[in-house]
């Protein structure tokens, strides 16, 4: 018996070696991932099932060549039959986004840009040309049909003058405009040589032409340019019962609204909005839920929970319940988003369902029978799909009572429901439906099936379908798998490293084409955020990691303390400590990766990261000299000036407990610029000209300091680009960026070929 076991074991080993050799040969016969493969990646999104469950529509974003021999993004509408009797096919060819089904399940409504504004189009599921069915001068977003198909709810962003023109109301936040209210509006003739009133009129005239731009807002920085004026998101309703649709404003005032959704009666909407305060919206973090009557725009408070910001209301399919997302205002910068719900009849108070879950939820949907609530949440390198049953531990509603809850009765009870008080906590069991080895993006649920986009190690984006037990999701598209068929990929392996009182998860990716007994350089890649999370379910780095692995680099990437996806305590592990703790985690992981593998050349290590990781890259090379080269991208290097320069400035008070002028707020001690004289690692600095999230002066200060110190430094600036260049920026610039990182590193660790 023992001899047979030994023989069997030897046979298994021999077969295993043969299979491994076969895999290696098969890998060697495949093509490497090239930098230009970025142009082949297709991204699926906006999955939406028809009301009758027969069709699944989605958008497919591609990179195409334009007339100027450059590359642009194009999103088109695709459709798949639920019976999968035929492959998915393309419906539009001139651009499409935000698809929504008409209630008759025979038409898909979507948005398309016309003269720079998104307008409403419609196409039949049976084919034919799309036709424009609604035009609005300010543009259309978030289209949503009422259940009877009569009304279409949509959002549009307006400036202050447009709000005043539509509503006749004026709102001055005089505290934001020091002593200017008395002379801003008057009829005097503009004259620079006249009296004070004439001069003020002349100055106002210049401001109206944005020459110069007057800044009085707290949040005056946008993403790519200054944002001097507060712009307001409002909701409108188009009535399609007439030959020519009529459009009416539903929300009003000078505060923005978001997340509007229809009630069952098709006469009211629920929306998230600012509390009725006198303060400027830039200073207000709280949000409540309101009911708004479509016909007369009457707004009433529906839900206010002290200490919580309430957003994203969703009415259940039967109209009996409403879910919402709640974020504590008592822990800004670190609070996780929770899932709450309440019955619309108002007979019981709202309950929080995920306080025991310790993950930040998003992307919520109801099941068709009101039994389950689905959502996704980043967790340990993946973005799984989860669900909870709101009926857990509670008797089902009697059929007679359920049948009596008509749309009209639900609307009547909703009119009188108002809650302000303490939350009830019902810690329901959360069921994980997909693994941490993949990332679920957009998804929809029918009565029988789930449809979802997924990112996996082997494929950055495809649609998968699954029965409701989620045992074996099946790919039903091949937008990326087709061109990936002959590509060799590097497969990362997950590990955990015990650090003090925490476990740090990390992944090691070997070079794609390894030769036995040969050693390779190690690229230490760091994520930004700082509360982002990397792993096999995160799509933005899929191509970049595979590109470097194909170029002969091994990679190690990790989720150091401060990362999302590991609970509130782990995420808050970088409070008042952006440098020492997270850097030690990254360096310890790099050392462990060297120890674990035989193929790493420990004398050829490089490091890079963007945004917060640009900060951490600069911090690390000011404290450690193991790296032969480093690339700091779009980073923050002086926290005191970042407070004034970047639109993400709230990270300073929320992550360091105060402002630059307050004692005990250790910004200088946490800034890489403080230790710039200790940087001797060759450094490439990269930033975008229009990056107002971190601010370009951050990179200029670091570069100039290193030049004064006569260190090895090079500086790249990308014109007309913003903070998200590496993810959604100009494709040619994205390719240029990757190649420059690779070329710079090769100067110091390459063989010169």
XYZ file of C-alpha atoms in Angstrom:
753
model
C 0.000 0.000 0.000
C 2.837 2.364 0.894
C 4.743 1.426 -2.281
C 1.629 2.058 -4.366
C 1.254 5.490 -2.750
C 4.880 6.310 -3.550
C 4.465 5.199 -7.151
C 1.253 7.157 -7.440
C 2.942 10.218 -5.963
C 5.856 9.885 -8.393
C 3.426 9.516 -11.280
C 1.560 12.649 -10.213
C 4.839 14.556 -9.884
C 6.023 13.408 -13.333
C 2.672 14.328 -14.885
C 2.763 17.648 -13.067
C 6.246 18.413 -14.378
C 5.145 17.448 -17.895
C 2.071 19.654 -17.645
C 4.196 22.531 -16.300
C 6.639 22.076 -19.160
C 3.723 22.047 -21.588
C 2.342 25.241 -20.027
C 5.758 26.910 -20.272
C 6.101 25.910 -23.931
C 2.565 27.109 -24.619
C 3.352 30.388 -22.860
C 6.534 30.814 -24.909
C 4.553 30.326 -28.098
C 2.204 33.184 -27.244
C 2.750 36.885 -27.817
C 3.688 39.366 -25.078
C 1.378 42.142 -23.959
C 2.515 45.264 -25.812
C 2.031 48.882 -24.808
C -0.220 49.399 -27.859
C -2.554 46.683 -26.577
C -4.034 49.460 -24.463
C -5.882 50.465 -27.640
C -7.522 47.022 -27.872
C -9.059 46.936 -24.400
C -12.850 47.168 -24.361
C -14.656 48.185 -21.184
C -18.222 47.056 -20.558
C -20.603 49.053 -18.396
C -24.146 50.294 -17.784
C -25.684 46.801 -17.768
C -29.469 47.047 -17.706
C -32.075 44.322 -18.200
C -35.347 45.006 -19.996
C -38.446 45.058 -17.740
C -39.642 41.772 -19.274
C -36.216 40.178 -18.748
C -35.782 39.212 -22.428
C -32.882 41.526 -23.304
C -29.743 42.847 -21.672
C -28.361 46.181 -22.881
C -24.923 47.501 -22.044
C -22.333 49.989 -23.231
C -18.948 49.132 -24.674
C -16.193 51.733 -24.493
C -13.419 51.447 -27.074
C -10.454 53.520 -28.163
C -10.641 54.470 -31.825
C -8.563 56.528 -34.222
C -9.989 59.944 -35.076
C -9.604 62.213 -38.114
C -6.517 63.918 -36.631
C -4.545 60.674 -36.429
C -5.046 60.638 -32.674
C -7.113 58.364 -30.441
C -10.435 59.043 -28.734
C -12.838 57.083 -26.546
C -16.138 55.966 -28.035
C -18.990 54.324 -26.146
C -21.640 52.378 -28.070
C -24.793 50.477 -27.172
C -24.872 46.665 -27.412
C -27.674 44.195 -26.722
C -27.807 40.520 -25.761
C -30.819 38.233 -25.755
C -31.402 36.607 -22.390
C -31.829 33.240 -24.096
C -28.299 33.672 -25.571
C -29.468 32.133 -28.850
C -27.239 34.632 -30.648
C -24.122 36.585 -29.650
C -24.405 40.146 -28.397
C -24.622 42.654 -31.236
C -23.957 46.352 -31.646
C -26.956 48.713 -31.772
C -25.394 52.154 -32.301
C -22.423 53.514 -34.241
C -22.346 57.233 -33.447
C -21.964 57.145 -29.674
C -24.251 56.095 -26.823
C -24.214 56.252 -23.020
C -26.571 55.885 -20.037
C -29.036 53.387 -21.572
C -32.451 52.997 -19.919
C -35.319 50.807 -21.008
C -38.724 52.141 -21.925
C -41.347 50.319 -19.813
C -42.629 48.512 -22.926
C -39.263 46.632 -23.175
C -39.170 47.347 -26.910
C -37.202 50.578 -26.901
C -33.911 51.648 -25.380
C -33.366 55.294 -24.535
C -29.824 56.604 -24.326
C -27.711 59.753 -24.421
C -25.563 61.026 -27.279
C -23.551 64.209 -27.574
C -24.983 66.859 -29.905
C -22.964 70.061 -30.242
C -21.218 69.299 -26.962
C -24.404 68.598 -24.960
C -25.866 65.185 -24.122
C -29.315 64.758 -25.670
C -31.890 61.969 -25.563
C -32.139 59.319 -28.295
C -34.126 56.126 -28.695
C -33.726 52.908 -30.699
C -35.912 49.841 -31.158
C -34.672 46.455 -29.995
C -35.615 45.187 -33.453
C -33.031 47.443 -35.091
C -33.217 50.464 -37.341
C -31.835 53.956 -36.868
C -31.769 55.774 -33.561
C -33.770 58.996 -33.445
C -33.536 61.975 -31.140
C -36.653 62.291 -28.987
C -35.748 65.143 -26.652
C -33.537 68.216 -26.764
C -32.692 70.380 -23.773
C -30.476 73.425 -24.068
C -28.536 72.665 -20.884
C -27.968 68.997 -21.646
C -29.471 65.808 -20.229
C -28.116 63.253 -17.753
C -29.513 60.424 -15.581
C -32.588 59.675 -17.745
C -35.259 57.574 -16.008
C -38.747 56.625 -17.245
C -41.791 56.592 -15.017
C -43.366 53.135 -14.822
C -46.290 54.199 -17.041
C -43.977 55.521 -19.757
C -45.537 58.974 -19.719
C -42.775 60.933 -18.025
C -39.022 60.982 -18.320
C -37.060 62.267 -15.340
C -33.593 63.679 -16.021
C -30.948 65.912 -14.476
C -29.120 68.959 -15.757
C -26.482 71.257 -14.282
C -27.248 74.986 -14.187
C -25.309 78.073 -13.201
C -26.713 80.674 -10.821
C -28.114 82.929 -13.549
C -29.911 80.006 -15.195
C -31.474 78.976 -11.881
C -32.634 82.541 -11.296
C -34.093 82.730 -14.784
C -36.021 79.452 -14.424
C -37.270 79.917 -10.872
C -37.297 83.654 -10.379
C -35.545 83.133 -7.061
C -32.265 84.696 -6.020
C -29.856 83.497 -3.387
C -26.858 85.409 -2.118
C -24.386 83.841 0.261
C -23.226 87.229 1.483
C -20.837 85.729 4.029
C -18.821 84.367 1.104
C -18.612 87.784 -0.615
C -17.108 90.251 1.866
C -18.989 93.576 1.772
C -19.817 93.150 -1.921
C -23.553 92.560 -1.735
C -24.332 96.273 -1.707
C -22.771 96.963 -5.097
C -22.888 93.791 -7.117
C -26.146 94.610 -8.954
C -26.885 98.157 -10.072
C -27.709 100.157 -13.170
C -24.905 102.699 -13.248
C -22.908 103.130 -16.440
C -19.520 101.408 -16.427
C -16.723 103.982 -16.405
C -13.188 103.432 -15.097
C -12.800 107.199 -14.676
C -16.175 107.797 -13.054
C -17.326 107.797 -9.471
C -17.166 104.719 -7.224
C -20.476 103.401 -8.531
C -19.317 103.734 -12.155
C -16.053 101.973 -11.325
C -17.914 99.132 -9.642
C -20.112 98.738 -12.704
C -16.999 98.646 -14.897
C -15.388 96.018 -12.664
C -18.569 93.935 -12.739
C -18.600 94.095 -16.514
C -15.071 92.684 -16.643
C -16.023 89.903 -14.247
C -19.010 88.983 -16.406
C -16.517 88.357 -19.222
C -14.308 86.264 -16.874
C -11.472 88.739 -17.261
C -10.543 88.587 -14.446
C -12.213 85.650 -12.715
C -13.508 86.479 -9.248
C -13.075 83.739 -6.629
C -15.184 83.788 -3.470
C -15.980 80.058 -3.086
C -14.274 77.670 -0.679
C -14.158 74.900 -3.310
C -12.853 77.060 -6.137
C -10.805 74.303 -7.797
C -12.349 71.930 -10.288
C -10.541 68.984 -11.857
C -9.008 70.707 -14.877
C -9.638 74.400 -14.231
C -10.776 76.846 -11.604
C -14.455 76.715 -10.714
C -15.387 80.233 -9.610
C -19.160 79.696 -9.721
C -21.196 77.115 -7.852
C -23.247 75.096 -10.324
C -26.451 73.381 -9.304
C -27.773 69.946 -10.321
C -31.540 70.047 -10.809
C -34.121 67.543 -12.004
C -36.619 68.024 -14.804
C -39.538 66.000 -16.125
C -40.480 65.681 -19.790
C -44.122 64.801 -20.457
C -44.327 62.475 -23.478
C -48.126 62.243 -23.480
C -48.186 65.174 -25.878
C -47.063 65.322 -29.488
C -44.230 67.633 -28.492
C -42.798 66.706 -25.074
C -43.063 69.522 -22.549
C -40.273 70.012 -19.995
C -40.792 71.307 -16.476
C -38.414 71.938 -13.583
C -39.116 69.622 -10.641
C -36.538 70.642 -8.040
C -35.816 74.277 -7.298
C -33.560 76.594 -5.336
C -29.834 77.147 -5.331
C -28.792 73.827 -3.763
C -27.924 70.713 -5.756
C -29.854 67.451 -5.731
C -28.763 63.917 -6.626
C -29.974 60.333 -6.909
C -33.592 61.054 -7.874
C -35.894 58.052 -8.257
C -39.597 57.634 -9.028
C -42.220 56.589 -6.524
C -44.844 54.082 -7.647
C -47.521 56.693 -8.302
C -45.442 58.380 -11.042
C -46.331 61.720 -9.465
C -43.544 62.005 -6.911
C -39.811 61.487 -6.733
C -37.423 60.867 -3.863
C -34.150 62.741 -4.023
C -31.067 63.453 -1.917
C -30.469 67.113 -1.167
C -28.863 69.615 1.173
C -30.619 70.514 4.418
C -32.366 73.861 4.356
C -29.533 75.917 5.765
C -28.292 79.413 5.126
C -24.746 78.211 4.551
C -22.968 77.960 1.225
C -23.100 74.423 -0.257
C -19.287 74.255 -0.221
C -19.438 74.229 3.580
C -22.296 71.781 3.939
C -21.479 68.045 4.097
C -24.870 66.813 5.287
C -27.542 65.440 2.944
C -31.148 64.403 3.650
C -33.849 62.632 1.644
C -36.819 64.587 0.287
C -40.085 63.861 -1.509
C -40.889 66.198 -4.379
C -44.242 66.478 -6.180
C -43.690 66.466 -9.937
C -46.649 68.707 -10.784
C -46.039 71.599 -8.393
C -42.383 71.059 -7.272
C -43.465 70.977 -3.644
C -40.598 69.536 -1.567
C -40.961 67.893 1.843
C -38.383 66.316 4.119
C -38.632 62.526 4.114
C -35.630 61.348 6.119
C -33.069 63.134 8.266
C -30.765 61.042 10.452
C -28.594 63.125 12.707
C -24.881 62.702 12.073
C -25.335 60.867 8.739
C -25.116 61.947 5.126
C -27.932 60.240 3.192
C -27.671 59.559 -0.533
C -28.759 57.220 -3.358
C -32.375 56.395 -2.471
C -33.807 53.406 -4.367
C -37.468 52.404 -4.289
C -38.102 48.653 -4.231
C -39.938 47.061 -7.216
C -43.223 46.821 -5.293
C -42.858 50.340 -3.961
C -43.015 49.198 -0.323
C -39.433 49.967 0.747
C -36.645 52.433 0.164
C -32.946 51.774 0.545
C -30.412 54.516 1.018
C -26.707 54.892 1.622
C -25.543 56.527 4.844
C -22.093 57.851 5.722
C -21.234 59.043 9.213
C -20.291 62.712 9.463
C -18.519 62.033 12.743
C -15.521 60.366 11.112
C -14.896 62.320 7.902
C -12.290 60.860 5.617
C -12.556 57.355 7.068
C -16.249 56.558 7.563
C -17.529 53.643 5.508
C -20.762 53.850 3.557
C -23.564 51.808 5.134
C -26.762 50.390 3.694
C -30.038 51.488 5.270
C -33.696 50.945 4.474
C -37.177 51.777 5.705
C -40.772 50.881 4.777
C -42.446 53.730 2.991
C -45.616 53.391 5.079
C -43.703 54.931 7.963
C -44.892 52.361 10.495
C -41.352 51.518 11.563
C -38.169 53.609 11.660
C -35.237 53.173 9.287
C -32.723 50.431 9.983
C -29.043 50.076 9.182
C -28.312 46.677 7.668
C -24.522 46.586 7.297
C -23.035 48.119 10.445
C -21.528 44.716 11.278
C -20.241 44.141 7.748
C -17.148 46.430 8.046
C -16.912 47.191 4.356
C -17.964 50.249 2.368
C -20.972 49.426 0.191
C -21.931 50.790 -3.225
C -23.949 49.966 -6.352
C -27.199 48.862 -4.666
C -30.072 47.003 -6.375
C -33.275 45.271 -5.254
C -34.444 41.784 -6.177
C -37.774 41.698 -8.015
C -39.666 40.292 -5.035
C -38.353 42.832 -2.480
C -36.692 39.973 -0.618
C -32.995 40.722 -1.228
C -30.904 43.850 -1.521
C -27.751 43.419 -3.629
C -24.616 45.548 -3.499
C -20.885 45.476 -4.180
C -18.028 46.361 -1.852
C -14.234 46.410 -2.294
C -12.748 43.619 -0.208
C -9.252 42.116 -0.024
C -8.240 42.809 -3.603
C -11.595 42.080 -5.230
C -14.990 43.701 -5.612
C -17.477 40.927 -4.812
C -21.238 41.009 -5.179
C -23.171 40.617 -1.927
C -26.781 40.449 -0.788
C -28.816 40.721 2.395
C -32.385 39.678 3.039
C -34.399 42.448 4.644
C -36.894 39.795 5.747
C -34.309 37.889 7.802
C -35.821 37.209 11.218
C -39.060 38.961 10.347
C -42.412 37.426 9.345
C -43.475 37.998 5.763
C -46.156 40.590 5.112
C -49.579 38.901 4.811
C -50.768 38.670 1.221
C -53.972 40.578 1.987
C -51.969 43.490 3.365
C -49.463 43.411 0.528
C -52.272 43.436 -2.054
C -53.829 46.495 -0.425
C -50.631 48.543 -0.778
C -51.434 50.174 -4.084
C -49.374 52.913 -5.635
C -51.845 55.531 -4.404
C -51.850 54.253 -0.823
C -48.060 54.093 -0.770
C -47.874 57.644 -2.055
C -50.297 58.856 0.611
C -48.311 57.280 3.449
C -45.076 58.605 2.013
C -46.446 62.132 2.075
C -46.704 62.064 5.849
C -43.580 60.072 6.716
C -40.765 61.985 8.364
C -38.077 60.692 10.689
C -35.365 62.369 12.674
C -33.800 60.319 15.402
C -31.494 57.491 16.322
C -30.857 54.653 13.904
C -32.044 51.177 14.601
C -29.382 48.556 14.038
C -30.248 45.148 12.683
C -27.054 43.270 11.894
C -28.211 41.026 9.093
C -26.001 38.263 7.720
C -24.333 39.367 4.498
C -23.985 36.695 1.824
C -20.967 36.934 -0.490
C -21.905 35.789 -3.981
C -18.672 36.155 -5.978
C -15.044 35.712 -5.003
C -12.320 38.158 -4.017
C -10.421 37.029 -7.122
C -12.609 39.151 -9.388
C -14.173 42.588 -9.486
C -17.868 43.132 -10.214
C -18.624 46.454 -11.871
C -22.002 47.198 -13.397
C -24.699 44.544 -12.912
C -28.435 43.916 -13.065
C -30.757 41.284 -11.618
C -33.735 39.702 -13.365
C -36.180 37.255 -11.812
C -34.026 34.298 -12.831
C -30.516 35.521 -13.644
C -27.794 37.995 -12.732
C -25.746 39.829 -15.367
C -22.505 41.548 -14.412
C -19.271 42.926 -15.778
C -16.242 41.336 -14.161
C -12.523 42.030 -14.071
C -10.297 38.993 -13.613
C -6.596 38.221 -13.914
C -7.136 36.676 -17.331
C -9.428 39.379 -18.705
C -9.965 43.050 -17.826
C -13.669 43.202 -18.751
C -16.409 40.837 -19.933
C -20.054 40.226 -19.121
C -20.910 37.175 -17.058
C -24.269 35.648 -16.278
C -25.248 33.461 -13.367
C -28.326 31.811 -11.874
C -29.288 33.183 -8.493
C -27.169 30.650 -6.586
C -24.035 32.184 -8.200
C -22.276 28.817 -8.317
C -20.657 29.181 -11.721
C -20.775 32.549 -13.519
C -20.475 32.089 -17.283
C -18.880 34.547 -19.708
C -21.406 35.596 -22.374
C -19.276 38.140 -24.276
C -15.838 37.933 -25.850
C -14.890 41.572 -26.410
C -11.448 41.092 -24.864
C -11.028 37.329 -24.761
C -10.789 37.221 -28.562
C -7.664 39.362 -28.848
C -6.240 37.924 -25.617
C -6.398 34.366 -26.968
C -2.807 34.449 -28.233
C -1.386 36.667 -25.486
C 0.858 35.399 -22.697
C -0.093 36.664 -19.226
C 1.630 36.796 -15.873
C -0.460 35.307 -13.053
C -0.047 37.020 -9.657
C 0.033 35.044 -6.431
C -1.457 36.404 -3.216
C 0.337 36.443 0.156
C -0.113 38.032 3.567
C 2.523 39.485 5.831
C 2.023 40.040 9.551
C 2.945 43.612 10.484
C 2.603 44.628 14.132
C -1.122 44.126 14.751
C -2.206 43.996 11.101
C -1.920 41.669 8.126
C -0.820 43.279 4.867
C -1.987 41.509 1.738
C 0.268 41.615 -1.303
C 0.657 40.027 -4.703
C 3.759 38.899 -6.601
C 3.694 38.797 -10.405
C 6.580 36.952 -12.053
C 8.013 38.048 -15.412
C 5.813 36.675 -18.184
C 8.611 34.797 -19.942
C 10.898 33.366 -17.283
C 14.077 31.459 -17.975
C 15.168 28.987 -15.330
C 18.013 30.193 -13.071
C 17.837 33.700 -14.517
C 17.141 36.680 -12.265
C 14.962 39.698 -13.021
C 14.388 43.236 -11.714
C 11.586 43.869 -9.222
C 9.102 46.710 -9.708
C 7.438 47.787 -6.459
C 4.107 49.361 -7.444
C 2.122 51.439 -4.920
C -1.538 52.472 -5.106
C -2.961 55.926 -4.438
C -5.989 57.130 -2.575
C -4.728 56.612 0.068
C -7.882 54.514 0.586
C -7.741 52.783 -2.807
C -7.228 49.038 -3.075
C -5.347 46.904 -5.576
C -5.855 43.258 -6.398
C -7.049 40.900 -9.153
C -10.488 42.545 -9.212
C -9.187 46.058 -9.883
C -9.205 46.958 -13.571
C -7.193 50.173 -13.907
C -3.736 48.551 -13.603
C -4.462 45.354 -15.539
C -2.697 46.409 -18.735
C 0.162 48.287 -17.070
C 1.110 45.384 -14.812
C 0.961 42.898 -17.687
C 3.059 45.234 -19.854
C 5.869 45.451 -17.305
C 5.761 41.709 -16.678
C 6.105 41.166 -20.429
C 9.129 43.489 -20.420
C 10.900 41.179 -17.987
C 10.000 42.754 -14.662
C 8.646 40.973 -11.639
C 6.112 43.065 -9.762
C 4.988 43.283 -6.180
C 1.996 45.365 -5.165
C 0.250 45.543 -1.826
C -2.496 47.155 0.220
C -0.649 48.861 3.088
C -2.389 50.319 6.125
C -4.833 53.029 5.050
C -6.132 50.965 2.118
C -9.813 50.297 1.598
C -11.278 46.806 1.526
C -10.060 45.582 4.930
C -12.378 47.307 7.359
C -12.584 50.637 9.163
C -9.718 50.012 11.575
C -7.284 49.081 8.811
C -8.330 52.061 6.724
C -7.738 54.417 9.652
C -4.293 52.934 10.254
C -2.678 55.900 8.468
C -4.315 58.618 10.579
C -1.685 61.325 11.190
C 0.801 58.950 9.553
C 0.930 58.989 5.774
C 4.626 58.205 5.677
C 6.236 55.945 8.276
C 3.605 53.211 8.758
C 2.477 52.724 5.138
C 6.067 53.009 3.846
C 7.247 50.367 6.291
C 4.455 48.074 5.053
C 5.481 48.568 1.421
C 9.174 48.020 2.155
C 8.521 44.965 4.313
C 6.431 43.445 1.515
C 9.215 44.148 -0.997
C 11.760 42.460 1.290
C 9.455 39.487 1.744
C 8.970 39.180 -2.013
C 12.735 39.077 -2.500
C 13.027 36.416 0.208
C 10.227 34.278 -1.226
C 11.378 34.195 -4.836
C 14.531 32.886 -6.461
C 14.188 34.963 -9.593
C 14.380 38.473 -8.066
C 17.655 40.337 -8.460
C 17.704 42.268 -5.184
C 20.221 44.740 -6.628
C 17.759 45.783 -9.324
C 14.696 47.126 -7.548
C 12.630 50.120 -8.719
C 9.522 51.809 -7.306
C 6.648 53.898 -8.639
C 3.203 55.165 -7.748
C 0.727 57.948 -8.496
C -1.255 60.493 -6.472
C -0.911 59.475 -2.797
C 1.477 56.801 -4.065
C 3.518 59.551 -5.720
C 3.785 61.009 -2.237
C 4.742 57.616 -0.798
C 7.316 57.011 -3.544
C 9.066 60.293 -2.693
C 8.810 59.529 1.027
C 10.315 56.059 0.623
C 13.335 57.163 -1.398
C 13.996 59.887 1.189
C 14.196 57.177 3.865
C 15.564 54.114 2.030
C 18.244 53.724 -0.638
C 17.559 50.218 -1.948
C 15.942 51.378 -5.202
C 17.991 52.025 -8.322
C 15.347 54.334 -9.798
C 11.944 55.752 -8.882
C 9.029 57.424 -10.657
C 6.753 59.747 -8.648
C 3.526 60.519 -10.521
C 1.005 63.348 -9.850
C 1.958 63.293 -6.193
C 1.690 65.470 -3.094
C 5.026 66.400 -1.569
C 4.299 69.378 0.711
C 1.116 68.887 2.722
C 0.882 72.508 3.867
C 0.738 73.876 0.320
C -1.391 70.950 -0.849
C -4.064 72.246 1.528
C -4.312 75.376 -0.612
C -3.438 74.013 -4.008
C -5.438 70.796 -4.436
C -9.191 70.254 -4.607
C -8.674 67.188 -2.397
C -7.637 69.554 0.401
C -10.040 68.022 2.941
C -7.605 65.119 3.268
C -5.464 67.443 5.393
C -7.954 68.081 8.234
C -9.566 64.631 8.059
C -6.319 62.616 7.950
C -4.142 64.815 10.146
C -6.685 66.143 12.618
C -6.443 69.831 11.832
C -5.206 72.656 9.632
C -1.701 73.913 8.829
C -1.935 76.790 11.323
C -2.972 74.611 14.262
C -0.495 73.256 16.788
C 0.065 69.520 16.792
C -0.906 69.034 13.136
C 2.246 67.352 11.902
C 2.216 68.298 8.233
C 5.873 69.206 7.932
C 6.974 65.985 9.638
C 4.800 64.023 7.178
C 5.924 65.856 4.019
C 8.552 64.334 1.692
C 9.835 67.834 0.878
C 11.089 68.061 4.470
C 13.541 65.253 3.712
C 14.290 66.114 0.094
C 18.009 66.554 0.809
C 18.136 62.832 1.688
C 16.885 61.745 -1.751
C 19.686 60.274 -3.832
C 17.709 57.762 -5.859
C 17.396 58.814 -9.541
C 13.860 60.171 -9.861
C 11.449 60.799 -12.722
C 8.646 63.198 -11.743
C 5.429 63.178 -13.791
C 2.457 65.533 -13.563
C -0.364 66.853 -15.757
C -0.632 70.557 -16.555
C -4.284 70.825 -15.512
C -4.198 68.577 -12.454
C -6.057 70.490 -9.761
C -6.673 67.497 -7.520
C -3.124 67.485 -6.211
C -1.818 70.632 -7.882
C 1.165 71.002 -10.191
C 3.210 73.172 -7.831
C 3.717 70.050 -5.738
C 5.828 68.498 -8.484
C 7.530 71.789 -9.344
C 8.752 72.243 -5.775
C 10.111 68.695 -5.630
C 11.820 69.022 -9.011
C 13.361 72.420 -8.298
C 14.616 71.265 -4.897
C 16.346 68.245 -6.397
C 17.835 70.347 -9.196
C 19.269 72.777 -6.630
C 20.726 69.774 -4.817
C 22.177 68.550 -8.155
C 20.485 65.180 -7.890
C 19.533 62.911 -10.804
C 16.001 64.084 -11.622
C 13.871 64.485 -14.732
C 10.468 66.149 -15.004
C 7.596 65.348 -17.405
C 4.478 67.508 -17.806
C 1.461 66.478 -19.899
C -0.470 69.347 -21.546
C -4.281 69.570 -21.369
C -4.346 66.583 -19.016
C -5.719 66.077 -15.517
C -5.212 63.876 -12.495
C -6.833 60.819 -14.114
C -4.441 60.752 -17.077
C -3.274 57.178 -16.408
C -6.846 55.838 -16.302
C -9.039 57.949 -18.577
C -6.679 60.443 -20.186
C -5.661 60.881 -23.800
C -4.700 57.374 -25.020
C -1.520 58.581 -26.722
C -0.419 60.295 -23.498
C -1.227 57.133 -21.539
C 1.039 55.132 -23.839
C 3.746 57.800 -23.635
C 3.567 57.706 -19.844
C 4.084 53.937 -19.614
C 6.956 53.977 -22.062
C 8.709 56.825 -20.242
C 8.473 54.969 -16.936
C 9.936 51.843 -18.539
C 12.666 53.754 -20.406
C 13.713 55.659 -17.282
C 13.996 52.499 -15.217
C 15.979 50.770 -17.965
C 18.648 53.484 -17.723
C 19.550 52.201 -14.262
C 18.724 48.487 -14.264
C 18.610 47.479 -17.938
C 21.255 45.791 -20.022
C 21.413 48.694 -22.472
C 19.654 46.895 -25.324
